[in-house]
Amino acid sequence: MGSSNLAHAETIKPRPTDLQLVALNGMFDEKDGLSVLRHALDGEVSGASIAMVSSFGADSSVLLHMVAQINPHQEVLFLETGKHFAETLEYIEIIKKQLGLTNVRFLEPDTKDVERFDPKGNLWETDPDSCCHIRKTEPLDAALKNYGGWVTGRKRFQTNDRGVLPHFELTTDERVKVNPLAYWDNEDVRAYREAHDLPAHPLFLKGFLSIGCAPCTSMVKDGEDPRSGRWRGKDKTECGIHFDVSGKIAHPTVEIGQKAMNLFKDGAFVADPWRDLKDGEALTDLDHVHIPLKTYVEQRAVIDANPRDLGLILVPGDDVDALGEDAQRFASISVAFPTFTDGRGYSYARLLRERYGYKGELRAHGDILTDQVAYLLRCGFDALTVVNEATRKALEDNNLGEVSIFMQPIGASAEVPVGTRPFLRRAK
Ligand code: SF4
């Protein structure tokens, strides 16, 4: 069978068995990428054609050069997310011309999805998993419907997560992922590029070792993991189409629209752009990360040097007065309510709002009962991350009940608490 694009007319035959894949992986020498690719594109791996997908990134020229040797008319799929560097789009034209590739197909996101979920074009910032889902996973999923699998440029050395990558992987949706360069390292790639005089991506020459969408790609420093420039500062290392070695083309575990909708703000649950600092995580390059007060006190100089939006975590026992007006440095402060009986968080909120004039987001996080919500809002909280299911349901249903009287005054309100009304004062 030749390597033409047969996929759309074919009926998919059953995928190879686990045992067949083990045998297949055993058949190929560790670095024989061209043989692996030829075997895949010639239809020898799966009952249906294997698609060629390329990011036209830093290392892509190697695989594309191999494709051109096997069949320059092979369809090459490119995910045009609408967020690429101009240099990447220029590079596609350079590569096409130099290698004689005639069939590069752009896969674009559904415009209705973009309008609905990313009307401002900043979903990459607030919810990058969902952004990748509508711009990459969905378009690729649709394009690969009738293929038996696809080729990737992934390599073992790129990250620890990819350390066990084989040439051929079974996916749980009855397909095969082919990784011809799985065993290659930087030196192999460099030597191949040099031997075949392949043009480098313009940004590679400027220190971008792994190149994806512009908002989510940054330069890599000496000694850093080559992919550390992707989604820097965010809790994300993969775009969702390569989530795990054995997984299918990944979909978020929950539907978009519910994904990470844990933050209750302005009357609705929304995607939470923030996460908490992980144990042992480096403090440089963080973005939208809540940092414990203790860490802030110990590493203030490093944290204050970061110009991005950072948040703070306050737990019962923290000294808010010691923080004082430095609270303004944080775009969000998350106050922990480990149990509903611990009310210290209310005092923290009032101190921050009333004594120190804190204007940023103030969120209550934890075991919060329905009846507490009104009091939290009254003390200055304007966001909630609720773990109590009943409270979450009440918030969703707007069924919180009304609190008509308050026994204690608050400074930031015109309310007159019970017991301080004029007639009661006169009765004293
Ligand atoms: S890499 Fe960034 S901009 Fe591109 S689709 Fe993913 S989140 Fe969006």
GROMACS .gro file of C-alpha atoms and ligand atoms in nm:
model
  436
    1MET     CA    1   0.000   0.000   0.000
    2GLY     CA    2   0.136   0.346  -0.086
    3SER     CA    3   0.138   0.642   0.150
    4SER     CA    4  -0.146   0.834  -0.011
    5ASN     CA    5  -0.422   0.978   0.205
    6LEU     CA    6  -0.664   0.690   0.204
    7ALA     CA    7  -0.810   0.756   0.540
    8HIS     CA    8  -1.141   0.911   0.455
    9ALA     CA    9  -1.249   0.627   0.228
   10GLU     CA   10  -1.135   0.348   0.451
   11THR     CA   11  -1.313   0.139   0.705
   12ILE     CA   12  -1.100   0.122   1.015
   13LYS     CA   13  -0.984  -0.229   1.087
   14PRO     CA   14  -0.927  -0.339   1.445
   15ARG     CA   15  -0.624  -0.184   1.602
   16PRO     CA   16  -0.317  -0.398   1.662
   17THR     CA   17  -0.312  -0.595   1.984
   18ASP     CA   18  -0.084  -0.507   2.274
   19LEU     CA   19   0.134  -0.802   2.184
   20GLN     CA   20   0.164  -0.691   1.821
   21LEU     CA   21   0.273  -0.347   1.935
   22VAL     CA   22   0.536  -0.493   2.165
   23ALA     CA   23   0.667  -0.697   1.871
   24LEU     CA   24   0.655  -0.391   1.646
   25ASN     CA   25   0.854  -0.183   1.892
   26GLY     CA   26   1.107  -0.464   1.911
   27MET     CA   27   1.148  -0.467   1.534
   28PHE     CA   28   1.291  -0.119   1.504
   29ASP     CA   29   1.631  -0.003   1.601
   30GLU     CA   30   1.639   0.270   1.859
   31LYS     CA   31   1.722   0.560   1.630
   32ASP     CA   32   1.588   0.451   1.294
   33GLY     CA   33   1.327   0.722   1.270
   34LEU     CA   34   1.292   0.705   0.892
   35SER     CA   35   1.208   0.333   0.898
   36VAL     CA   36   0.954   0.386   1.174
   37LEU     CA   37   0.791   0.669   0.982
   38ARG     CA   38   0.791   0.481   0.652
   39HIS     CA   39   0.636   0.179   0.819
   40ALA     CA   40   0.363   0.399   0.965
   41LEU     CA   41   0.286   0.606   0.654
   42ASP     CA   42   0.284   0.298   0.434
   43GLY     CA   43  -0.014   0.171   0.631
   44GLU     CA   44   0.168  -0.119   0.790
   45VAL     CA   45   0.086  -0.035   1.149
   46SER     CA   46  -0.287   0.011   1.164
   47GLY     CA   47  -0.576  -0.093   0.942
   48ALA     CA   48  -0.631   0.271   0.848
   49SER     CA   49  -0.389   0.541   0.738
   50ILE     CA   50  -0.170   0.713   0.991
   51ALA     CA   51  -0.192   1.091   0.981
   52MET     CA   52   0.111   1.317   0.981
   53VAL     CA   53   0.075   1.604   1.228
   54SER     CA   54   0.338   1.875   1.264
   55SER     CA   55   0.372   2.180   1.485
   56PHE     CA   56   0.634   2.330   1.251
   57GLY     CA   57   0.826   2.397   1.570
   58ALA     CA   58   1.191   2.390   1.668
   59ASP     CA   59   1.261   2.027   1.569
   60SER     CA   60   0.988   1.972   1.310
   61SER     CA   61   1.212   2.002   1.006
   62VAL     CA   62   1.365   1.658   1.076
   63LEU     CA   63   1.039   1.464   1.056
   64LEU     CA   64   0.913   1.677   0.767
   65HIS     CA   65   1.232   1.605   0.577
   66MET     CA   66   1.170   1.233   0.629
   67VAL     CA   67   0.809   1.274   0.511
   68ALA     CA   68   0.930   1.449   0.195
   69GLN     CA   69   1.160   1.154   0.124
   70ILE     CA   70   0.877   0.905   0.163
   71ASN     CA   71   0.606   1.105  -0.016
   72PRO     CA   72   0.613   1.485  -0.065
   73HIS     CA   73   0.237   1.478  -0.132
   74GLN     CA   74   0.162   1.328   0.208
   75GLU     CA   75  -0.101   1.531   0.391
   76VAL     CA   76   0.060   1.718   0.683
   77LEU     CA   77  -0.182   1.853   0.942
   78PHE     CA   78  -0.101   2.178   1.124
   79LEU     CA   79  -0.311   2.312   1.411
   80GLU     CA   80  -0.364   2.676   1.324
   81THR     CA   81  -0.478   2.793   1.666
   82GLY     CA   82  -0.480   3.158   1.563
   83LYS     CA   83  -0.223   3.220   1.837
   84HIS     CA   84   0.100   3.130   1.660
   85PHE     CA   85   0.405   3.351   1.620
   86ALA     CA   86   0.425   3.517   1.279
   87GLU     CA   87   0.766   3.347   1.253
   88THR     CA   88   0.600   3.003   1.269
   89LEU     CA   89   0.365   3.083   0.981
   90GLU     CA   90   0.660   3.213   0.778
   91TYR     CA   91   0.857   2.902   0.865
   92ILE     CA   92   0.582   2.680   0.724
   93GLU     CA   93   0.623   2.848   0.387
   94ILE     CA   94   1.003   2.815   0.401
   95ILE     CA   95   0.983   2.445   0.484
   96LYS     CA   96   0.717   2.373   0.222
   97LYS     CA   97   0.931   2.535  -0.043
   98GLN     CA   98   1.259   2.378   0.056
   99LEU     CA   99   1.125   2.025   0.105
  100GLY     CA  100   0.867   2.032  -0.174
  101LEU     CA  101   0.576   1.946   0.054
  102THR     CA  102   0.255   2.003  -0.140
  103ASN     CA  103  -0.020   1.914   0.102
  104VAL     CA  104   0.002   2.105   0.431
  105ARG     CA  105  -0.350   2.138   0.571
  106PHE     CA  106  -0.440   2.395   0.839
  107LEU     CA  107  -0.684   2.280   1.106
  108GLU     CA  108  -0.868   2.575   1.259
  109PRO     CA  109  -1.088   2.592   1.568
  110ASP     CA  110  -1.464   2.608   1.532
  111THR     CA  111  -1.549   2.978   1.518
  112LYS     CA  112  -1.862   2.920   1.728
  113ASP     CA  113  -1.651   2.761   2.005
  114VAL     CA  114  -1.409   3.053   1.995
  115GLU     CA  115  -1.691   3.307   2.008
  116ARG     CA  116  -1.860   3.124   2.292
  117PHE     CA  117  -1.567   3.029   2.512
  118ASP     CA  118  -1.300   3.282   2.421
  119PRO     CA  119  -1.474   3.601   2.307
  120LYS     CA  120  -1.191   3.818   2.438
  121GLY     CA  121  -0.912   3.596   2.309
  122ASN     CA  122  -0.760   3.558   2.656
  123LEU     CA  123  -0.872   3.208   2.750
  124TRP     CA  124  -0.506   3.100   2.733
  125GLU     CA  125  -0.452   3.318   3.038
  126THR     CA  126  -0.752   3.220   3.249
  127ASP     CA  127  -0.803   2.857   3.147
  128PRO     CA  128  -0.529   2.726   2.916
  129ASP     CA  129  -0.661   2.368   2.923
  130SER     CA  130  -0.990   2.482   2.774
  131CYS     CA  131  -0.807   2.708   2.527
  132CYS     CA  132  -0.600   2.413   2.406
  133HIS     CA  133  -0.913   2.203   2.397
  134ILE     CA  134  -1.105   2.426   2.157
  135ARG     CA  135  -0.802   2.530   1.951
  136LYS     CA  136  -0.614   2.200   1.934
  137THR     CA  137  -0.787   1.892   2.070
  138GLU     CA  138  -1.127   1.942   1.905
  139PRO     CA  139  -0.996   2.033   1.556
  140LEU     CA  140  -0.743   1.747   1.564
  141ASP     CA  141  -1.003   1.504   1.690
  142ALA     CA  142  -1.234   1.596   1.402
  143ALA     CA  143  -0.955   1.568   1.144
  144LEU     CA  144  -0.841   1.230   1.273
  145LYS     CA  145  -1.185   1.069   1.281
  146ASN     CA  146  -1.108   0.821   1.007
  147TYR     CA  147  -0.739   0.776   1.067
  148GLY     CA  148  -0.593   0.482   1.252
  149GLY     CA  149  -0.351   0.704   1.440
  150TRP     CA  150  -0.102   0.981   1.387
  151VAL     CA  151   0.266   1.066   1.392
  152THR     CA  152   0.413   1.293   1.657
  153GLY     CA  153   0.756   1.450   1.697
  154ARG     CA  154   0.781   1.370   2.068
  155LYS     CA  155   1.110   1.257   2.217
  156ARG     CA  156   1.202   1.087   2.541
  157PHE     CA  157   1.458   1.345   2.649
  158GLN     CA  158   1.218   1.638   2.635
  159THR     CA  159   1.059   1.590   2.976
  160ASN     CA  160   1.052   1.337   3.255
  161ASP     CA  161   0.690   1.260   3.165
  162ARG     CA  162   0.804   1.140   2.825
  163GLY     CA  163   1.092   0.928   2.955
  164VAL     CA  164   0.931   0.595   2.860
  165LEU     CA  165   0.801   0.692   2.519
  166PRO     CA  166   0.805   0.401   2.267
  167HIS     CA  167   0.805   0.424   1.886
  168PHE     CA  168   0.452   0.290   1.868
  169GLU     CA  169   0.183   0.342   2.131
  170LEU     CA  170  -0.167   0.207   2.153
  171THR     CA  171  -0.427   0.459   2.254
  172THR     CA  172  -0.746   0.382   2.436
  173ASP     CA  173  -0.956   0.501   2.141
  174GLU     CA  174  -0.838   0.219   1.916
  175ARG     CA  175  -0.560   0.410   1.749
  176VAL     CA  176  -0.182   0.415   1.730
  177LYS     CA  177   0.048   0.706   1.801
  178VAL     CA  178   0.379   0.685   1.619
  179ASN     CA  179   0.687   0.858   1.760
  180PRO     CA  180   0.969   0.808   1.507
  181LEU     CA  181   1.205   1.034   1.704
  182ALA     CA  182   1.129   0.887   2.046
  183TYR     CA  183   1.491   0.786   2.107
  184TRP     CA  184   1.654   1.091   1.952
  185ASP     CA  185   1.831   1.353   2.158
  186ASN     CA  186   1.936   1.710   2.084
  187GLU     CA  187   2.260   1.599   1.926
  188ASP     CA  188   2.082   1.359   1.688
  189VAL     CA  189   1.847   1.636   1.580
  190ARG     CA  190   2.128   1.887   1.535
  191ALA     CA  191   2.338   1.642   1.335
  192TYR     CA  192   2.045   1.548   1.109
  193ARG     CA  193   1.958   1.913   1.046
  194GLU     CA  194   2.317   1.989   0.960
  195ALA     CA  195   2.358   1.685   0.736
  196HIS     CA  196   2.049   1.781   0.535
  197ASP     CA  197   2.095   2.157   0.552
  198LEU     CA  198   1.754   2.209   0.708
  199PRO     CA  199   1.649   2.563   0.800
  200ALA     CA  200   1.606   2.638   1.171
  201HIS     CA  201   1.288   2.796   1.303
  202PRO     CA  202   1.373   3.168   1.335
  203LEU     CA  203   1.282   3.166   1.704
  204PHE     CA  204   1.499   2.865   1.780
  205LEU     CA  205   1.798   3.081   1.699
  206LYS     CA  206   1.676   3.328   1.962
  207GLY     CA  207   1.658   3.073   2.246
  208PHE     CA  208   1.312   2.923   2.205
  209LEU     CA  209   1.381   2.550   2.230
  210SER     CA  210   1.018   2.437   2.213
  211ILE     CA  211   0.782   2.654   2.016
  212GLY     CA  212   0.405   2.661   2.046
  213CYS     CA  213   0.150   2.941   2.057
  214ALA     CA  214   0.295   3.286   2.118
  215PRO     CA  215   0.119   3.365   2.449
  216CYS     CA  216   0.228   3.033   2.600
  217THR     CA  217   0.589   3.014   2.484
  218SER     CA  218   0.894   3.178   2.640
  219MET     CA  219   1.268   3.149   2.604
  220VAL     CA  220   1.451   2.867   2.781
  221LYS     CA  221   1.752   2.944   2.997
  222ASP     CA  222   2.072   2.737   3.001
  223GLY     CA  223   2.021   2.412   3.188
  224GLU     CA  224   1.642   2.427   3.182
  225ASP     CA  225   1.420   2.150   3.048
  226PRO     CA  226   1.371   2.232   2.676
  227ARG     CA  227   0.993   2.245   2.727
  228SER     CA  228   1.006   2.462   3.039
  229GLY     CA  229   0.934   2.767   2.825
  230ARG     CA  230   0.586   2.633   2.749
  231TRP     CA  231   0.306   2.758   2.977
  232ARG     CA  232   0.575   2.894   3.210
  233GLY     CA  233   0.443   2.959   3.559
  234LYS     CA  234   0.128   2.758   3.493
  235ASP     CA  235   0.036   2.413   3.616
  236LYS     CA  236   0.041   2.274   3.263
  237THR     CA  237   0.300   2.089   3.059
  238GLU     CA  238   0.107   1.940   2.768
  239CYS     CA  239  -0.150   2.083   2.532
  240GLY     CA  240  -0.400   1.804   2.583
  241ILE     CA  241  -0.342   1.609   2.264
  242HIS     CA  242  -0.052   1.419   2.420
  243PHE     CA  243  -0.171   1.390   2.777
  244ASP     CA  244  -0.038   1.044   2.849
  245VAL     CA  245   0.143   0.761   2.688
  246SER     CA  246  -0.155   0.530   2.670
  247GLY     CA  247  -0.438   0.781   2.660
  248LYS     CA  248  -0.660   0.868   2.370
  249ILE     CA  249  -0.668   1.213   2.217
  250ALA     CA  250  -0.738   1.379   2.540
  251HIS     CA  251  -1.055   1.555   2.632
  252PRO     CA  252  -1.074   1.748   2.954
  253THR     CA  253  -1.204   1.524   3.230
  254VAL     CA  254  -1.506   1.745   3.254
  255GLU     CA  255  -1.681   1.926   2.973
  256ILE     CA  256  -1.565   2.268   2.873
  257GLY     CA  257  -1.792   2.515   3.040
  258GLN     CA  258  -1.761   2.322   3.365
  259LYS     CA  259  -1.384   2.285   3.351
  260ALA     CA  260  -1.226   2.438   3.661
  261MET     CA  261  -1.549   2.625   3.730
  262ASN     CA  262  -1.473   2.627   4.100
  263LEU     CA  263  -1.458   2.998   4.159
  264PHE     CA  264  -1.783   3.170   4.256
  265LYS     CA  265  -1.757   3.534   4.159
  266ASP     CA  266  -2.000   3.804   4.051
  267GLY     CA  267  -2.293   3.570   4.100
  268ALA     CA  268  -2.170   3.273   3.896
  269PHE     CA  269  -1.918   2.989   3.892
  270VAL     CA  270  -1.632   3.071   3.658
  271ALA     CA  271  -1.301   2.916   3.556
  272ASP     CA  272  -1.041   2.981   3.823
  273PRO     CA  273  -0.727   3.136   3.674
  274TRP     CA  274  -0.537   3.083   3.999
  275ARG     CA  275  -0.365   2.788   4.158
  276ASP     CA  276  -0.174   2.733   4.482
  277LEU     CA  277   0.204   2.713   4.507
  278LYS     CA  278   0.322   2.352   4.507
  279ASP     CA  279   0.559   2.210   4.769
  280GLY     CA  280   0.919   2.285   4.675
  281GLU     CA  281   0.818   2.484   4.365
  282ALA     CA  282   1.062   2.755   4.252
  283LEU     CA  283   0.938   3.106   4.321
  284THR     CA  284   1.064   3.263   4.001
  285ASP     CA  285   0.840   3.309   3.696
  286LEU     CA  286   0.516   3.240   3.883
  287ASP     CA  287   0.196   3.381   3.743
  288HIS     CA  288  -0.152   3.368   3.901
  289VAL     CA  289  -0.027   3.155   4.189
  290HIS     CA  290  -0.135   3.188   4.553
  291ILE     CA  291   0.164   3.181   4.790
  292PRO     CA  292   0.142   3.105   5.164
  293LEU     CA  293   0.206   3.408   5.387
  294LYS     CA  294   0.489   3.221   5.560
  295THR     CA  295   0.669   3.177   5.224
  296TYR     CA  296   0.611   3.541   5.140
  297VAL     CA  297   0.763   3.654   5.469
  298GLU     CA  298   1.069   3.432   5.416
  299GLN     CA  299   1.122   3.509   5.045
  300ARG     CA  300   0.977   3.856   5.014
  301ALA     CA  301   1.256   3.997   4.794
  302VAL     CA  302   1.224   3.721   4.535
  303ILE     CA  303   0.845   3.736   4.529
  304ASP     CA  304   0.828   4.115   4.513
  305ALA     CA  305   1.069   4.111   4.219
  306ASN     CA  306   0.812   3.917   4.015
  307PRO     CA  307   0.607   4.168   3.812
  308ARG     CA  308   0.324   3.923   3.737
  309ASP     CA  309  -0.005   3.884   3.924
  310LEU     CA  310   0.051   3.687   4.242
  311GLY     CA  311  -0.181   3.589   4.525
  312LEU     CA  312  -0.149   3.517   4.894
  313ILE     CA  313  -0.286   3.238   5.114
  314LEU     CA  314  -0.386   3.320   5.471
  315VAL     CA  315  -0.454   3.039   5.715
  316PRO     CA  316  -0.585   3.056   6.074
  317GLY     CA  317  -0.304   3.180   6.297
  318ASP     CA  318  -0.142   3.405   6.037
  319ASP     CA  319  -0.067   3.759   6.149
  320VAL     CA  320  -0.252   3.989   5.911
  321ASP     CA  321  -0.131   4.301   6.091
  322ALA     CA  322   0.228   4.200   6.011
  323LEU     CA  323   0.131   4.197   5.643
  324GLY     CA  324  -0.049   4.529   5.668
  325GLU     CA  325  -0.057   4.746   5.358
  326ASP     CA  326   0.180   4.509   5.179
  327ALA     CA  327  -0.139   4.318   5.103
  328GLN     CA  328  -0.183   4.557   4.810
  329ARG     CA  329   0.103   4.381   4.636
  330PHE     CA  330  -0.128   4.083   4.576
  331ALA     CA  331  -0.400   4.070   4.314
  332SER     CA  332  -0.585   3.801   4.506
  333ILE     CA  333  -0.587   3.684   4.868
  334SER     CA  334  -0.729   3.346   4.956
  335VAL     CA  335  -0.840   3.305   5.316
  336ALA     CA  336  -0.867   2.946   5.436
  337PHE     CA  337  -1.168   2.818   5.626
  338PRO     CA  338  -1.048   2.467   5.717
  339THR     CA  339  -1.369   2.400   5.913
  340PHE     CA  340  -1.694   2.590   5.929
  341THR     CA  341  -1.645   2.642   6.303
  342ASP     CA  342  -1.326   2.844   6.254
  343GLY     CA  343  -1.426   3.207   6.216
  344ARG     CA  344  -1.085   3.375   6.211
  345GLY     CA  345  -1.113   3.432   5.838
  346TYR     CA  346  -1.393   3.686   5.893
  347SER     CA  347  -1.160   3.899   6.103
  348TYR     CA  348  -0.885   3.873   5.841
  349ALA     CA  349  -1.123   4.001   5.577
  350ARG     CA  350  -1.233   4.297   5.782
  351LEU     CA  351  -0.876   4.388   5.873
  352LEU     CA  352  -0.768   4.372   5.511
  353ARG     CA  353  -1.061   4.571   5.377
  354GLU     CA  354  -1.120   4.819   5.656
  355ARG     CA  355  -0.784   4.874   5.824
  356TYR     CA  356  -0.548   4.824   5.530
  357GLY     CA  357  -0.776   4.928   5.242
  358TYR     CA  358  -0.714   4.612   5.041
  359LYS     CA  359  -0.888   4.643   4.705
  360GLY     CA  360  -0.796   4.318   4.527
  361GLU     CA  361  -0.988   3.995   4.505
  362LEU     CA  362  -1.059   3.848   4.847
  363ARG     CA  363  -1.168   3.489   4.836
  364ALA     CA  364  -1.291   3.255   5.107
  365HIS     CA  365  -1.172   2.900   5.053
  366GLY     CA  366  -1.282   2.583   5.226
  367ASP     CA  367  -1.560   2.428   5.425
  368ILE     CA  368  -1.820   2.701   5.401
  369LEU     CA  369  -2.184   2.641   5.490
  370THR     CA  370  -2.472   2.803   5.307
  371ASP     CA  371  -2.561   3.022   5.601
  372GLN     CA  372  -2.209   3.165   5.616
  373VAL     CA  373  -2.210   3.308   5.267
  374ALA     CA  374  -2.400   3.628   5.345
  375TYR     CA  375  -2.169   3.700   5.640
  376LEU     CA  376  -1.861   3.641   5.428
  377LEU     CA  377  -1.978   3.884   5.163
  378ARG     CA  378  -2.062   4.133   5.432
  379CYS     CA  379  -1.708   4.116   5.569
  380GLY     CA  380  -1.557   4.198   5.233
  381PHE     CA  381  -1.512   3.868   5.052
  382ASP     CA  382  -1.598   3.897   4.684
  383ALA     CA  383  -1.513   3.543   4.573
  384LEU     CA  384  -1.559   3.192   4.706
  385THR     CA  385  -1.392   2.860   4.635
  386VAL     CA  386  -1.630   2.627   4.808
  387VAL     CA  387  -1.565   2.261   4.884
  388ASN     CA  388  -1.895   2.200   5.060
  389GLU     CA  389  -2.127   2.039   4.803
  390ALA     CA  390  -2.450   2.164   4.961
  391THR     CA  391  -2.320   2.520   4.959
  392ARG     CA  392  -2.206   2.486   4.601
  393LYS     CA  393  -2.551   2.369   4.500
  394ALA     CA  394  -2.716   2.656   4.688
  395LEU     CA  395  -2.489   2.905   4.512
  396GLU     CA  396  -2.564   2.751   4.174
  397ASP     CA  397  -2.937   2.766   4.243
  398ASN     CA  398  -2.917   3.112   4.398
  399ASN     CA  399  -3.084   2.962   4.700
  400LEU     CA  400  -2.892   3.108   4.991
  401GLY     CA  401  -3.182   3.242   5.196
  402GLU     CA  402  -3.190   3.590   5.334
  403VAL     CA  403  -3.021   3.723   5.644
  404SER     CA  404  -3.235   4.017   5.753
  405ILE     CA  405  -3.060   4.126   6.071
  406PHE     CA  406  -2.702   4.154   6.178
  407MET     CA  407  -2.589   4.169   6.536
  408GLN     CA  408  -2.246   4.316   6.477
  409PRO     CA  409  -2.150   4.630   6.287
  410ILE     CA  410  -1.900   4.634   6.006
  411GLY     CA  411  -1.700   4.938   5.907
  412ALA     CA  412  -1.747   4.916   5.530
  413SER     CA  413  -2.127   4.925   5.529
  414ALA     CA  414  -2.410   5.166   5.595
  415GLU     CA  415  -2.602   4.894   5.778
  416VAL     CA  416  -2.719   4.968   6.126
  417PRO     CA  417  -2.687   4.649   6.329
  418VAL     CA  418  -2.951   4.537   6.574
  419GLY     CA  419  -2.889   4.686   6.917
  420THR     CA  420  -2.736   5.007   6.788
  421ARG     CA  421  -3.058   5.164   6.662
  422PRO     CA  422  -3.150   5.498   6.818
  423PHE     CA  423  -3.446   5.371   7.022
  424LEU     CA  424  -3.236   5.100   7.177
  425ARG     CA  425  -2.963   5.344   7.256
  426ARG     CA  426  -3.215   5.572   7.425
  427ALA     CA  427  -3.345   5.282   7.635
  428LYS     CA  428  -3.006   5.237   7.799
  429SF4     S1  429  -0.092   2.681   2.370
  429SF4    FE1  430  -0.180   2.860   2.474
  429SF4     S2  431  -0.275   2.990   2.316
  429SF4    FE2  432  -0.227   2.787   2.224
  429SF4     S3  433  -0.418   2.678   2.239
  429SF4    FE3  434  -0.299   2.623   2.422
  429SF4     S4  435  -0.353   2.774   2.584
  429SF4    FE4  436  -0.432   2.849   2.384
   0.00000   0.00000   0.00000
